[in-house]
Short mmCIF file of C-alpha atoms in Angstrom, two decimals:
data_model
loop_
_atom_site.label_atom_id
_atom_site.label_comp_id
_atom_site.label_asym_id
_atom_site.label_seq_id
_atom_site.Cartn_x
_atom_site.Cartn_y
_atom_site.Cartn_z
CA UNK A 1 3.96 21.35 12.62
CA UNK A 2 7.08 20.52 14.12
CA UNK A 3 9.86 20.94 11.50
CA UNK A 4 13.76 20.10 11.61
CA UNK A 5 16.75 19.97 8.94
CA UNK A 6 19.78 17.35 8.56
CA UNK A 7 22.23 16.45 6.42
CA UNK A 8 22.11 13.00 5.16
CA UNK A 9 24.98 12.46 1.74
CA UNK A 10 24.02 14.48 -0.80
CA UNK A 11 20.35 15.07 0.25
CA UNK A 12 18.64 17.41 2.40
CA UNK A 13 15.71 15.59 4.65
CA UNK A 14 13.32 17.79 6.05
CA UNK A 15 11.81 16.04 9.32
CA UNK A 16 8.21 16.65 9.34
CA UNK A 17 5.41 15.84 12.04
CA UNK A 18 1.99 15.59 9.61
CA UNK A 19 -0.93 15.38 11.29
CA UNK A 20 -1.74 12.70 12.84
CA UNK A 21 2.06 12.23 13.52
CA UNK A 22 3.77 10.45 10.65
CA UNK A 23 6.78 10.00 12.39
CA UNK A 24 10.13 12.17 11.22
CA UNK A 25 11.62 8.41 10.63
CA UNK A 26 9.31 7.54 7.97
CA UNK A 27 9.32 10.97 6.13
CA UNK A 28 12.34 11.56 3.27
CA UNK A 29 12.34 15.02 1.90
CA UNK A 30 14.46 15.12 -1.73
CA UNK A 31 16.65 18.65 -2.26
CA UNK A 32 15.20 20.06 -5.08
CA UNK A 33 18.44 20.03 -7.51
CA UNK A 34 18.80 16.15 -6.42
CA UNK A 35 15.39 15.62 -7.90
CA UNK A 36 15.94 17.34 -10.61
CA UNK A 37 19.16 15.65 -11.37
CA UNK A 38 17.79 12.32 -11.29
CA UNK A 39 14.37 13.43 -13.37
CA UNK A 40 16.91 14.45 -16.40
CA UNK A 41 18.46 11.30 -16.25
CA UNK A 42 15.12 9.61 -16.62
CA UNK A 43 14.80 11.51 -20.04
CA UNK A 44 17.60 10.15 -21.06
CA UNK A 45 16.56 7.21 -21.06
CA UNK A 46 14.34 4.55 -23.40
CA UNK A 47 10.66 5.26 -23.46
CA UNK A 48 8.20 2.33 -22.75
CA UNK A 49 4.65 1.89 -21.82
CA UNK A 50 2.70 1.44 -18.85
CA UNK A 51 2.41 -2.83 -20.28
CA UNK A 52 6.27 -3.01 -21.53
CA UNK A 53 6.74 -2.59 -18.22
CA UNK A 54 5.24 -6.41 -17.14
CA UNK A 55 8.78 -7.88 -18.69
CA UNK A 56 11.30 -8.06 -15.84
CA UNK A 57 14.02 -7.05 -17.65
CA UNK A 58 12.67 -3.82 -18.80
CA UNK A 59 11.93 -3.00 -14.89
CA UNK A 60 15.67 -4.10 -13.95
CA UNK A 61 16.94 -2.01 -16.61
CA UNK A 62 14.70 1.00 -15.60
CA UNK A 63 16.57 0.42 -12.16
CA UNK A 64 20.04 0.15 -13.41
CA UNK A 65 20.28 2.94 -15.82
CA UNK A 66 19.19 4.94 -12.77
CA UNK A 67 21.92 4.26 -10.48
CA UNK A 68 24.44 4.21 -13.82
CA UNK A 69 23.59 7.83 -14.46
CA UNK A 70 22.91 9.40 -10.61
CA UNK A 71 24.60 7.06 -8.50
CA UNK A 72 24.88 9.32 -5.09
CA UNK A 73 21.18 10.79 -5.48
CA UNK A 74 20.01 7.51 -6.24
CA UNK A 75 22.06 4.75 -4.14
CA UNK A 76 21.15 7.67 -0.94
CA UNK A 77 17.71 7.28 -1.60
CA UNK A 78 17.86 3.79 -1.87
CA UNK A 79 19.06 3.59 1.41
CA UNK A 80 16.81 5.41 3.42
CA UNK A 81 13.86 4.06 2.19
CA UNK A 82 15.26 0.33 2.88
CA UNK A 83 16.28 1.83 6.64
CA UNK A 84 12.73 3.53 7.02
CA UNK A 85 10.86 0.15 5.37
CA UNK A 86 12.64 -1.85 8.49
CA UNK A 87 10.77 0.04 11.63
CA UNK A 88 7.48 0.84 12.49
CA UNK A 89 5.21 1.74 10.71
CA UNK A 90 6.82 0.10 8.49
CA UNK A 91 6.02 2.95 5.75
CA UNK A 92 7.62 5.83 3.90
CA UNK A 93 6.40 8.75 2.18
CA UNK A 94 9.16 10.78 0.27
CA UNK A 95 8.37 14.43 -0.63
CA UNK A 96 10.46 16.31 -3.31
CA UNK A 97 10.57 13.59 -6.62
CA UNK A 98 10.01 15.25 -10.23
CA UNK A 99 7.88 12.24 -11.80
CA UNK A 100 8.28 11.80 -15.49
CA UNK A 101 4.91 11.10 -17.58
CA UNK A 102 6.67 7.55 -18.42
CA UNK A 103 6.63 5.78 -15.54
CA UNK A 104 10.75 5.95 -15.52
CA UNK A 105 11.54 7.01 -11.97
CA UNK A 106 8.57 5.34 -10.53
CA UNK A 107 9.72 2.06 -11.47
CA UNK A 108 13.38 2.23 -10.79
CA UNK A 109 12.27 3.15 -7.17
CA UNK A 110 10.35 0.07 -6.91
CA UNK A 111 12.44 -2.10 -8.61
CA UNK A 112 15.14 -1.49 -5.90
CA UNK A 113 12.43 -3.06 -3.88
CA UNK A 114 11.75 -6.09 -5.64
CA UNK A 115 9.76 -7.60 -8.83
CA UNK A 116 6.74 -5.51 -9.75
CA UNK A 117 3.73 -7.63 -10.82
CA UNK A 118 0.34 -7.07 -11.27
CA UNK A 119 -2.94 -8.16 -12.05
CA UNK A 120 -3.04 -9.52 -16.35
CA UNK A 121 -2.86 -5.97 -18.73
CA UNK A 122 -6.75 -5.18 -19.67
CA UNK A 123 -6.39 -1.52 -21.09
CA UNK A 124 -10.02 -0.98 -20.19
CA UNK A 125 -9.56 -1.37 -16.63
CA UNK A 126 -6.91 1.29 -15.19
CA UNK A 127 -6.58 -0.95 -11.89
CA UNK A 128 -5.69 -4.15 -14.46
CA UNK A 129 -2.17 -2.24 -15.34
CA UNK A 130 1.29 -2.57 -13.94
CA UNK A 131 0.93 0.88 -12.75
CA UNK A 132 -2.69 1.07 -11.46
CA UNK A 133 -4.14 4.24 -12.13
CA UNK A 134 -6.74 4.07 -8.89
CA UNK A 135 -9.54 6.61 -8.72
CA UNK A 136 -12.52 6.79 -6.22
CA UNK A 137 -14.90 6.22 -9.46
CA UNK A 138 -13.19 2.53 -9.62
CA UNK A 139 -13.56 1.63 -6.35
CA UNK A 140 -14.91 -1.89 -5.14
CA UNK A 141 -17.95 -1.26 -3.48
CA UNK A 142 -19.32 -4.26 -0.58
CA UNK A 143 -23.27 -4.84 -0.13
CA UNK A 144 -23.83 -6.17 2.74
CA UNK A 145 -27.30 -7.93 2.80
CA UNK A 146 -27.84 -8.48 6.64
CA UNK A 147 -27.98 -4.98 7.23
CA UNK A 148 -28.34 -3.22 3.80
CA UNK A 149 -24.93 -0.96 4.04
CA UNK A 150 -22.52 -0.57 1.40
CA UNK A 151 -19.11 -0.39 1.77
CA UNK A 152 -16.23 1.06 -0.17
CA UNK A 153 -13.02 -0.75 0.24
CA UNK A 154 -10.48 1.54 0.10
CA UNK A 155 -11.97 2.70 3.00
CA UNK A 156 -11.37 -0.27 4.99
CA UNK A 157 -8.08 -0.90 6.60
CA UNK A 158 -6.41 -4.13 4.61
CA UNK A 159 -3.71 -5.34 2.57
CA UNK A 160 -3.25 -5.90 -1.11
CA UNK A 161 -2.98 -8.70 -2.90
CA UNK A 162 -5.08 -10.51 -0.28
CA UNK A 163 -6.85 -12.53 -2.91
CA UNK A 164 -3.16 -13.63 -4.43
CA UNK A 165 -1.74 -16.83 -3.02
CA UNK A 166 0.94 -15.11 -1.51
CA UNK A 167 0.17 -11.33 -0.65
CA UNK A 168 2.72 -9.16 -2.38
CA UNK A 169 5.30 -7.42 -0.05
CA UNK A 170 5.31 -3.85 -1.04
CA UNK A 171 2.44 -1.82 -1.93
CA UNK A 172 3.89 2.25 -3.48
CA UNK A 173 1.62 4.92 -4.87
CA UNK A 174 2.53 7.94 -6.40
CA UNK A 175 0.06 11.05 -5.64
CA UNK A 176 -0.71 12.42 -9.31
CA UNK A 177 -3.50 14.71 -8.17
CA UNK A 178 -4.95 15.28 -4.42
CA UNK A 179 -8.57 15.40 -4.08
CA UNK A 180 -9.74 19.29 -4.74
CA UNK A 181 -11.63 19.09 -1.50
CA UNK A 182 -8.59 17.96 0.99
CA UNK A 183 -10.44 14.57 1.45
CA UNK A 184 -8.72 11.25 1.08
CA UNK A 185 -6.47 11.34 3.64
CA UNK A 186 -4.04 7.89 3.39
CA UNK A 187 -3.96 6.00 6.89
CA UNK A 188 -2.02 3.47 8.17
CA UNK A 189 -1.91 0.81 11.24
CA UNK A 190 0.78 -1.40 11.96
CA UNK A 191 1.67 -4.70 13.27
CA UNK A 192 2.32 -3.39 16.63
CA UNK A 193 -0.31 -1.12 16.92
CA UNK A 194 -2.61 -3.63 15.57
CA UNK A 195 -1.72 -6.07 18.79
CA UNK A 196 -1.94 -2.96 20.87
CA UNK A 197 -5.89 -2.79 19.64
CA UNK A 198 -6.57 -6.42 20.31
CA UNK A 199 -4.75 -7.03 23.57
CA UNK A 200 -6.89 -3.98 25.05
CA UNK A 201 -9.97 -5.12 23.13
CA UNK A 202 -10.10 -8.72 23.03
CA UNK A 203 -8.80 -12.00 25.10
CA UNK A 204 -6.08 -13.21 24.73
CA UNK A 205 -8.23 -17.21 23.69
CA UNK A 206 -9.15 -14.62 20.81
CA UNK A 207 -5.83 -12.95 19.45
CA UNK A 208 -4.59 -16.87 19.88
CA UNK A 209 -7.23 -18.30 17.50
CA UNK A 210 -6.03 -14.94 15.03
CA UNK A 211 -2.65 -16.27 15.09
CA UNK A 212 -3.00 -20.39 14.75
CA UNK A 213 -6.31 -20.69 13.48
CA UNK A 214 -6.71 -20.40 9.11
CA UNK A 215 -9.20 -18.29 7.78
CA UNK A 216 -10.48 -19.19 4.03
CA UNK A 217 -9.45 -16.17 1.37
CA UNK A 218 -10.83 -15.79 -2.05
CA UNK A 219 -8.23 -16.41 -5.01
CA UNK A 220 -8.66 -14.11 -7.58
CA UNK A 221 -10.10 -15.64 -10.69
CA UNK A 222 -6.77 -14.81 -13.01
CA UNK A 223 -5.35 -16.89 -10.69
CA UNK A 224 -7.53 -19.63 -11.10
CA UNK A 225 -10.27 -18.35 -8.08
CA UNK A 226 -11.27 -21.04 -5.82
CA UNK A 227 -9.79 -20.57 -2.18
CA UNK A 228 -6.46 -21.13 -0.30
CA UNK A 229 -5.79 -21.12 4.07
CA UNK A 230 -4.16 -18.92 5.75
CA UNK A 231 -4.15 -17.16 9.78
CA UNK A 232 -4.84 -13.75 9.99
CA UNK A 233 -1.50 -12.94 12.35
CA UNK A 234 1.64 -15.01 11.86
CA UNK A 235 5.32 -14.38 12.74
CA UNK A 236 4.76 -10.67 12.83
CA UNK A 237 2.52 -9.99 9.69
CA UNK A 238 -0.95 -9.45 9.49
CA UNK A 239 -3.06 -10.67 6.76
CA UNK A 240 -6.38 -8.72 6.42
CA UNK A 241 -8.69 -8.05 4.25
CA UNK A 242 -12.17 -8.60 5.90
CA UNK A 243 -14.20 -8.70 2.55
CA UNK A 244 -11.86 -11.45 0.74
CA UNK A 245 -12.55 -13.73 4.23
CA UNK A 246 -16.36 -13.15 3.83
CA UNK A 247 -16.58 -13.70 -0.07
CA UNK A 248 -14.67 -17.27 0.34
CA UNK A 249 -16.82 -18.16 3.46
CA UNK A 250 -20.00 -17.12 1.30
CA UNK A 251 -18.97 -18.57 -2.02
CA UNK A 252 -17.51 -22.02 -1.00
CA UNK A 253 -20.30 -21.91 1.88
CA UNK A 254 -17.36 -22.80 4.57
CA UNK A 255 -18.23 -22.92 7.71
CA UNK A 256 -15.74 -21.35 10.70
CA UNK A 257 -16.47 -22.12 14.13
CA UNK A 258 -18.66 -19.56 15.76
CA UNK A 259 -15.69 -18.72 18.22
CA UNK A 260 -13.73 -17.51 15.15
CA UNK A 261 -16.13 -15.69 13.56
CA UNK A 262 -16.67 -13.72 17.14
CA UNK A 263 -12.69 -12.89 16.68
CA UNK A 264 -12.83 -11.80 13.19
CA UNK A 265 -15.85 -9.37 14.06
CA UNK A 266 -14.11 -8.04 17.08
CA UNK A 267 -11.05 -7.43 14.92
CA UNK A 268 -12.99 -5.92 12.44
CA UNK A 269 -14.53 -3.44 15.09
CA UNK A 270 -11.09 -2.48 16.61
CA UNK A 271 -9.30 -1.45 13.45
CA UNK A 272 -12.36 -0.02 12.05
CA UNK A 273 -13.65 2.07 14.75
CA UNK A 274 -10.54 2.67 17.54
CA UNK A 275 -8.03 5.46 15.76
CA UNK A 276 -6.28 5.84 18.81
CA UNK A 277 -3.30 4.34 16.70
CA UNK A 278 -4.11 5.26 13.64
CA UNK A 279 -1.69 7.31 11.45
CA UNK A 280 -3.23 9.88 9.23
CA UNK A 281 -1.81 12.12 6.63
CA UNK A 282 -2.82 13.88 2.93
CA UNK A 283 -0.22 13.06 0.27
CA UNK A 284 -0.22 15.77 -2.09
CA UNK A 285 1.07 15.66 -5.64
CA UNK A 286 4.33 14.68 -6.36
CA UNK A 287 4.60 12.53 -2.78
CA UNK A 288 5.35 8.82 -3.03
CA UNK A 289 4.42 6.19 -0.08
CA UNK A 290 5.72 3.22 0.11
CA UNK A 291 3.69 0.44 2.73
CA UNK A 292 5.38 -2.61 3.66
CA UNK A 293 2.09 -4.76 2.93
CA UNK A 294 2.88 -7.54 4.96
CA UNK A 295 3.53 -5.28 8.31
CA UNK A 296 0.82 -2.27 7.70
CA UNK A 297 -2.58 -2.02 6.66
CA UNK A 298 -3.89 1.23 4.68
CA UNK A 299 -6.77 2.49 3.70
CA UNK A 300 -7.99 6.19 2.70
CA UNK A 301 -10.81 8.59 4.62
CA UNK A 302 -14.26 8.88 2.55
CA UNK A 303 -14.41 11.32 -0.43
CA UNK A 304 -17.68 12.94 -0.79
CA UNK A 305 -17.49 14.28 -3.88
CA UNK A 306 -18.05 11.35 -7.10
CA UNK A 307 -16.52 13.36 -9.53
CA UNK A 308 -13.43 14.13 -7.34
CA UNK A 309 -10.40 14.09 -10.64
CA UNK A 310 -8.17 12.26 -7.30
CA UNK A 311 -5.46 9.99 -9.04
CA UNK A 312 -2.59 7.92 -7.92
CA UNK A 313 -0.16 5.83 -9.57
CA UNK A 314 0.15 2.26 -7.54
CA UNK A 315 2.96 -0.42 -8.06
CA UNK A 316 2.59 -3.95 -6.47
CA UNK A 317 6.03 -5.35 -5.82
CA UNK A 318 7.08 -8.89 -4.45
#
């Protein structure tokens, strides 16, 4: 581990290489008296729950009574994370926050960010929340019938929000509890490792049909399901989330020409199985990523144990 100090306003950001290099760009450490400074002013403020928070005002107000009360510690942070968001990977995980148990903090960091939204509020299902609680038990599992294999999504690199008319921009989760084991590592690929994977894997006829040819994605049944078009690379975003391509193509029995297909299976095999430029890292409790959703896939490494108690918080935000 590689580890440097600056000075940047009124925080102090530790430069850390993790891993399977995170690099110091994307890495924010808080000063411990700065994040406790802006946890008190969280308690200070008005208590809602995890479904007030749908109402956009609530969220903007989260966001302003933030800044009102810690303006340098907050309007700094602010700041780095929009200069981090803007380069490759595209990602930033800040180290150092005090959470509250109200969701206060976590949603006046996103809010600088944009709207949060989410799927409609079902309080039986902890991913159908404003602030997903996502375990390994809740995962979406795939069977795939050609060759019998199932498939846990998380584990496959993707975006969120695939199944959404519009992906959302921003995907953040909050690490509440690491698994006990040290498995679940988060990973990430970007945009321009992404083209580095296909130019040395594929033909260019390929990566051309990827960026002018639409694929058919699933729309999630809240939002009235059936299926909307869209390419898989356009103006410098990627859009993938291999098991909301196969369910439209198998529900809505589409056909793609077999040329396509070929691409989407190559592209499939190169972010799946080539890690040369994959970026790997555990988030432990208290740490809070932030993906640019429209520039980086993610994904997590397998969990072995069922029972694992791993938890984090996740906030859509468009």
């Amino acid at each position: 581990m590689v580890c440097n100090v600056i000075i940047h306003g009124c925080f102090l950001i530790k430069v850390i290489n993790i891993m399977r290099s995170l690099p110091p760009s994307a890495i924010i450490q808080v000063a411990d008296d700065k994040a406790a400074r802006m946890l008190s002013a969280t308690r200070q403020m008005a208590t809602y729950a995890n479904r007030d928070y749908y109402q956009a005002q609530i969220q903007l107000d989260a966001y302003n009574c933030l800044r009102v009360s810690c303006p340098d510690e907050f309007d700094t942070l602010e700041q780095l994370i929009t200069t981090a968001l803007a380069q490759p990977p595209y990602s930033v995980l800040v180290k150092g926050l005090q959470f509250d148990e109200q969701y206060r903090l976590l949603v006046a960091i996103n809010r600088s960010l944009g709207k949060l939204v989410a799927r409609p509020y079902d309080d039986k299902t902890p991913r159908a929340q404003l602030i997903h609680h996502v375990q390994p038990q809740t995962d979406i599992h795939n069977h795939n019938k050609a060759n019998d294999a199932v498939a846990i999504l998380s584990e496959k690199m993707h975006i969120d929000g695939a199944d959404r008319l519009t992906p959302i921009r921003y995907v953040a989760m909050q690490c509440v509890r690491a698994d006990s084991r040290g498995e679940g590592h988060s990973r990430l690929l970007d945009i321009h490792a992404i083209y580095k994977l296909l130019e040395q894997g594929m033909s260019r006829e390929q990566i051309t049909l990827l960026e002018q040819e639409p694929v058919p994605w699933k729309v999630a049944d809240y939002l009235g399901g059936g299926i909307c078009w869209r390419t898989v690379l356009a103006k410098k975003t990627i859009n993938w989330r291999r098991y909301s391509i196969d369910s439209a193509l198998a529900d809505n029995k589409i056909c793609l020409p077999e040329k396509q297909l070929k691409a989407l299976a190559q592209m499939d095999t190169l972010i799946e199985q080539d890690s040369r430029y994959k970026i790997e890292f555990l988030m432990a409790p208290g740490d809070f990523l932030i993906v640019d959703n429209l520039r980086c896939l993610h994904a997590r490494s397998a969990i072995s144990d069922p029972n694992t108690n791993r938890l984090m918080y996740r906030t859509w935000v468009e």
